Amino acid sequence: MKQRTLTILKPDTVTHHNCGAVIARLEQEGFEIRAARMVWLSKEQAEVFYAVHKDKPFYRPLVEFMTSGPVWVLALEREDAIEYLRKVMGATDSAKAAPGTIRQQFGTNIERNAIHGSDSPDNARTELAFFFSTSDLA
């Protein structure tokens, strides 16, 4: 069954001009782009989006990083989209990501790791709704 998920091409991906390569990889992996836009998150938006991590030590640095430049947000669709995207992205720490994964290829470290992907169906629905209206995803 087809499933939708959200991905964010983080500021490091945009800054290093790797968006095209990452998007091409996602399409090669069978993802269909259902909606996309470039945004520059405000501090308030990033705090709300990453609120689930509020009590973790990496929360403040994450908010600062995610507001340091524009990002691309994409609604993706394919069979088992959430689980498959997480496999294609690789481990959160780029230094520990498997060879050939997006984070291994384009990330720098655990903080500047190139890409975000929803980690569950509930989070995918919430994250997609954060960036896209129902009509955007029709």
Coordinates of N, CA and C in Angstrom, one line a residue:
M1 N 0.8 -1.2 0.0 CA 0.0 0.0 0.0 C 0.9 1.3 0.0
K2 N 0.5 2.2 -0.8 CA 1.3 3.5 -0.9 C 1.1 4.2 0.4
Q3 N 2.2 4.9 0.8 CA 2.2 5.7 2.0 C 2.9 7.0 1.7
R4 N 2.6 8.0 2.5 CA 3.2 9.3 2.4 C 4.1 9.6 3.6
T5 N 5.1 10.3 3.3 CA 6.0 10.8 4.4 C 6.6 12.1 4.1
L6 N 7.2 12.8 5.0 CA 7.8 14.1 4.8 C 9.3 13.9 4.9
T7 N 10.0 14.6 4.0 CA 11.4 14.8 4.2 C 11.8 16.2 4.1
I8 N 12.9 16.6 4.8 CA 13.4 17.9 4.7 C 14.8 17.8 4.3
L9 N 15.2 18.5 3.3 CA 16.6 18.7 2.9 C 17.1 19.9 3.7
K10 N 18.0 19.6 4.6 CA 18.4 20.5 5.6 C 19.3 21.6 5.1
P11 N 19.5 22.7 5.9 CA 20.4 23.8 5.4 C 21.7 23.4 4.8
D12 N 22.4 22.4 5.4 CA 23.7 22.0 4.8 C 23.5 21.4 3.4
T13 N 22.4 20.7 3.1 CA 22.2 20.2 1.8 C 22.0 21.4 0.8
V14 N 21.2 22.4 1.2 CA 20.9 23.5 0.4 C 22.2 24.3 0.2
T15 N 23.0 24.6 1.2 CA 24.2 25.4 1.2 C 25.2 24.7 0.2
H16 N 25.3 23.4 0.3 CA 26.3 22.7 -0.5 C 25.8 22.3 -1.9
H17 N 24.6 22.9 -2.3 CA 24.1 22.6 -3.6 C 23.9 21.2 -3.9
N18 N 23.4 20.4 -2.9 CA 23.2 19.0 -3.1 C 21.7 18.6 -3.3
C19 N 20.8 19.6 -3.3 CA 19.4 19.2 -3.4 C 19.1 18.4 -4.6
G20 N 19.6 18.8 -5.8 CA 19.3 18.1 -7.0 C 19.7 16.6 -6.9
A21 N 20.9 16.4 -6.4 CA 21.4 15.0 -6.3 C 20.6 14.2 -5.3
V22 N 20.2 14.8 -4.2 CA 19.3 14.1 -3.2 C 18.0 13.8 -3.8
I23 N 17.4 14.8 -4.4 CA 16.0 14.5 -5.0 C 16.1 13.5 -6.1
A24 N 17.1 13.5 -6.9 CA 17.3 12.5 -8.0 C 17.4 11.1 -7.3
R25 N 18.2 11.0 -6.2 CA 18.3 9.7 -5.5 C 16.9 9.3 -5.0
L26 N 16.2 10.2 -4.4 CA 14.9 9.8 -3.9 C 14.0 9.3 -5.1
E27 N 14.0 9.9 -6.2 CA 13.2 9.5 -7.3 C 13.7 8.1 -7.8
Q28 N 15.0 7.9 -7.9 CA 15.6 6.6 -8.3 C 15.1 5.5 -7.4
E29 N 14.9 5.9 -6.1 CA 14.4 4.9 -5.1 C 12.9 4.7 -5.2
G30 N 12.3 5.3 -6.1 CA 10.8 5.0 -6.3 C 9.9 6.0 -5.6
F31 N 10.4 7.0 -5.0 CA 9.6 8.0 -4.4 C 9.0 8.9 -5.4
E32 N 7.7 9.3 -5.2 CA 7.0 10.3 -6.1 C 6.9 11.5 -5.2
I33 N 7.2 12.7 -5.8 CA 7.1 13.9 -5.1 C 5.6 14.4 -5.2
R34 N 4.9 14.5 -4.1 CA 3.5 15.0 -4.2 C 3.4 16.5 -3.9
A35 N 4.4 17.0 -3.2 CA 4.4 18.5 -3.0 C 5.8 18.8 -2.5
A36 N 6.2 20.1 -2.8 CA 7.6 20.5 -2.4 C 7.6 22.0 -2.4
R37 N 8.4 22.5 -1.4 CA 8.6 24.0 -1.3 C 9.8 24.3 -0.6
M38 N 10.4 25.4 -0.9 CA 11.6 25.9 -0.1 C 11.0 26.9 0.9
V39 N 11.5 26.7 2.2 CA 11.1 27.6 3.3 C 12.4 27.9 4.1
W40 N 12.3 29.0 4.8 CA 13.3 29.4 5.8 C 12.6 29.4 7.1
L41 N 12.8 28.4 7.9 CA 12.1 28.3 9.2 C 12.4 29.4 10.1
S42 N 11.4 29.9 10.8 CA 11.6 30.9 11.8 C 12.0 30.1 13.1
K43 N 12.5 30.7 14.1 CA 12.9 30.1 15.3 C 11.6 29.4 15.9
E44 N 10.5 30.1 15.9 CA 9.2 29.6 16.4 C 8.8 28.4 15.7
Q45 N 8.8 28.4 14.4 CA 8.4 27.2 13.6 C 9.3 26.0 14.0
A46 N 10.6 26.2 14.0 CA 11.5 25.1 14.3 C 11.3 24.6 15.7
E47 N 11.0 25.5 16.7 CA 10.7 25.0 18.0 C 9.5 24.2 18.1
V48 N 8.5 24.6 17.4 CA 7.2 23.8 17.4 C 7.4 22.5 16.6
F49 N 8.1 22.5 15.5 CA 8.3 21.3 14.7 C 9.1 20.3 15.5
Y50 N 10.1 20.7 16.2 CA 11.0 19.8 16.9 C 10.7 19.7 18.4
A51 N 9.5 20.1 18.8 CA 9.1 20.2 20.2 C 9.2 18.8 20.9
V52 N 9.1 17.7 20.2 CA 9.2 16.4 20.7 C 10.6 16.2 21.3
H53 N 11.6 17.0 20.9 CA 13.0 16.8 21.4 C 13.3 17.9 22.4
K54 N 12.3 18.7 22.9 CA 12.6 19.9 23.7 C 13.4 19.6 25.0
D55 N 13.3 18.4 25.6 CA 14.1 18.1 26.8 C 15.4 17.5 26.5
K56 N 15.8 17.3 25.2 CA 17.0 16.7 24.9 C 18.1 17.7 24.7
P57 N 19.4 17.3 25.0 CA 20.5 18.3 24.9 C 20.7 18.8 23.5
F58 N 20.3 18.1 22.5 CA 20.6 18.6 21.1 C 19.5 19.5 20.6
Y59 N 18.4 19.8 21.4 CA 17.3 20.6 20.9 C 17.7 22.0 20.5
R60 N 18.4 22.7 21.3 CA 18.7 24.1 21.0 C 19.7 24.2 19.7
P61 N 20.7 23.3 19.7 CA 21.6 23.3 18.5 C 20.8 22.9 17.2
L62 N 19.8 22.0 17.4 CA 19.0 21.6 16.2 C 18.2 22.8 15.7
V63 N 17.5 23.5 16.6 CA 16.7 24.6 16.2 C 17.6 25.7 15.6
E64 N 18.8 26.0 16.1 CA 19.7 26.9 15.5 C 20.1 26.5 14.1
F65 N 20.5 25.3 14.0 CA 20.9 24.8 12.7 C 19.7 24.8 11.7
M66 N 18.6 24.4 12.0 CA 17.4 24.3 11.1 C 16.9 25.7 10.7
T67 N 17.3 26.8 11.5 CA 16.9 28.1 11.1 C 18.1 28.9 10.5
S68 N 19.2 28.2 10.2 CA 20.4 28.9 9.7 C 20.4 29.2 8.2
G69 N 19.4 28.6 7.5 CA 19.3 28.8 6.1 C 18.0 28.1 5.6
P70 N 17.8 28.3 4.3 CA 16.5 27.7 3.8 C 16.7 26.2 3.7
V71 N 15.5 25.5 3.7 CA 15.4 24.1 3.6 C 14.3 23.8 2.5
W72 N 14.4 22.6 1.9 CA 13.4 22.1 1.0 C 12.6 21.1 1.8
V73 N 11.2 21.2 1.8 CA 10.3 20.3 2.4 C 9.6 19.6 1.3
L74 N 9.5 18.2 1.4 CA 8.9 17.5 0.3 C 8.0 16.4 0.9
A75 N 6.8 16.3 0.3 CA 5.9 15.2 0.6 C 6.2 14.1 -0.4
L76 N 6.6 13.0 0.1 CA 6.9 11.8 -0.8 C 5.9 10.7 -0.6
E77 N 5.8 9.9 -1.7 CA 4.9 8.8 -1.7 C 5.5 7.6 -2.4
R78 N 5.3 6.4 -1.8 CA 5.7 5.1 -2.4 C 5.2 4.0 -1.4
E79 N 5.4 2.8 -1.8 CA 5.1 1.7 -0.9 C 6.1 1.8 0.3
D80 N 5.6 1.6 1.5 CA 6.4 1.6 2.7 C 7.3 2.8 2.8
A81 N 6.8 4.0 2.4 CA 7.6 5.2 2.3 C 8.4 5.5 3.6
I82 N 7.7 5.4 4.7 CA 8.4 5.8 6.0 C 9.6 5.0 6.3
E83 N 9.4 3.7 6.3 CA 10.5 2.8 6.6 C 11.6 2.8 5.6
Y84 N 11.1 2.9 4.3 CA 12.1 2.8 3.2 C 13.0 4.1 3.2
L85 N 12.3 5.3 3.4 CA 13.1 6.5 3.4 C 14.1 6.5 4.6
R86 N 13.8 6.0 5.7 CA 14.7 5.9 6.8 C 15.9 5.0 6.4
K87 N 15.7 3.9 5.7 CA 16.8 3.1 5.2 C 17.7 3.8 4.3
V88 N 17.1 4.5 3.3 CA 17.8 5.2 2.3 C 18.6 6.4 2.9
M89 N 18.0 7.0 3.9 CA 18.7 8.2 4.6 C 19.9 7.7 5.3
G90 N 19.8 6.6 6.1 CA 21.0 6.1 6.9 C 20.9 6.6 8.3
A91 N 21.8 6.2 9.1 CA 21.9 6.5 10.5 C 21.9 8.0 10.7
T92 N 21.4 8.5 11.8 CA 21.4 9.9 12.2 C 22.8 10.5 12.1
D93 N 23.7 9.8 12.7 CA 25.1 10.2 12.7 C 25.7 9.9 11.3
S94 N 26.0 10.9 10.5 CA 26.6 10.6 9.2 C 27.8 9.8 9.2
A95 N 28.6 9.9 10.3 CA 29.9 9.2 10.4 C 29.6 7.7 10.6
K96 N 28.4 7.3 11.0 CA 28.1 5.9 11.3 C 27.1 5.4 10.2
A97 N 26.7 6.2 9.3 CA 25.7 5.8 8.3 C 26.3 4.8 7.3
A98 N 25.5 3.9 6.9 CA 26.0 2.8 6.0 C 26.4 3.5 4.6
P99 N 27.4 2.9 4.0 CA 27.9 3.3 2.7 C 26.7 3.4 1.7
G100 N 26.7 4.4 0.9 CA 25.6 4.6 -0.1 C 24.4 5.2 0.4
T101 N 24.2 5.5 1.7 CA 23.1 6.2 2.2 C 23.2 7.7 2.0
I102 N 22.1 8.4 2.0 CA 22.2 9.9 1.8 C 23.0 10.6 2.8
R103 N 22.8 10.2 4.1 CA 23.6 10.8 5.1 C 25.1 10.5 5.0
Q104 N 25.4 9.3 4.7 CA 26.8 9.0 4.5 C 27.4 9.8 3.4
Q105 N 26.7 10.0 2.3 CA 27.2 10.7 1.1 C 27.2 12.2 1.3
F106 N 26.1 12.7 1.9 CA 26.0 14.2 1.9 C 26.1 14.8 3.3
G107 N 26.0 14.1 4.4 CA 26.0 14.6 5.7 C 27.5 14.8 6.2
T108 N 27.6 15.5 7.3 CA 28.9 15.8 7.9 C 29.1 15.1 9.2
N109 N 28.0 15.2 10.0 CA 28.1 14.6 11.4 C 26.7 14.4 11.9
I110 N 26.6 14.2 13.2 CA 25.2 13.9 13.8 C 24.3 15.1 13.7
E111 N 24.8 16.3 13.7 CA 24.0 17.5 13.7 C 23.8 17.9 12.2
R112 N 24.7 17.9 11.4 CA 24.6 18.3 10.0 C 24.6 17.1 9.1
N113 N 23.4 16.5 9.1 CA 23.2 15.2 8.5 C 22.3 15.2 7.3
A114 N 22.2 16.3 6.6 CA 21.7 16.4 5.3 C 20.1 16.3 5.1
I115 N 19.5 15.4 5.9 CA 18.1 15.1 5.6 C 17.3 14.7 6.8
H116 N 16.0 15.0 6.8 CA 15.1 14.6 7.9 C 14.1 13.7 7.2
G117 N 13.6 12.7 7.9 CA 12.5 11.9 7.5 C 11.6 11.5 8.6
S118 N 10.3 11.5 8.4 CA 9.3 11.1 9.4 C 9.7 9.7 9.9
D119 N 9.4 9.5 11.2 CA 9.8 8.2 11.8 C 8.6 7.2 12.1
S120 N 7.4 7.7 11.8 CA 6.2 6.9 12.1 C 5.0 7.4 11.3
P121 N 4.0 6.6 11.1 CA 2.8 7.1 10.4 C 2.2 8.3 11.1
D122 N 2.1 8.3 12.4 CA 1.5 9.4 13.1 C 2.3 10.7 12.9
N123 N 3.7 10.5 13.0 CA 4.5 11.7 12.8 C 4.5 12.2 11.4
A124 N 4.4 11.3 10.5 CA 4.3 11.7 9.0 C 3.1 12.5 8.8
R125 N 2.0 12.1 9.3 CA 0.7 12.9 9.2 C 0.9 14.3 9.8
T126 N 1.4 14.3 11.0 CA 1.6 15.6 11.7 C 2.6 16.5 11.0
E127 N 3.7 15.9 10.5 CA 4.7 16.7 9.9 C 4.3 17.2 8.5
L128 N 3.6 16.3 7.8 CA 3.1 16.8 6.5 C 2.1 17.9 6.6
A129 N 1.2 17.8 7.6 CA 0.2 18.9 7.9 C 0.9 20.2 8.4
F130 N 2.0 20.1 9.0 CA 2.8 21.3 9.4 C 3.2 22.1 8.2
F131 N 3.6 21.5 7.1 CA 4.1 22.2 6.0 C 3.1 22.3 4.8
F132 N 2.2 21.4 4.7 CA 1.3 21.4 3.5 C -0.2 21.3 3.9
S133 N -1.0 22.0 3.1 CA -2.4 22.0 3.3 C -3.0 20.7 2.6
T134 N -4.2 20.4 2.9 CA -4.8 19.2 2.3 C -4.8 19.4 0.8
S135 N -5.1 20.6 0.3 CA -5.2 20.8 -1.2 C -3.8 20.7 -1.8
D136 N -2.7 21.0 -1.0 CA -1.3 20.8 -1.6 C -1.1 19.3 -1.9
L137 N -1.7 18.5 -1.1 CA -1.4 17.0 -1.1 C -2.4 16.2 -1.9
A138 N -3.4 16.9 -2.6 CA -4.4 16.2 -3.3 C -3.9 15.5 -4.5

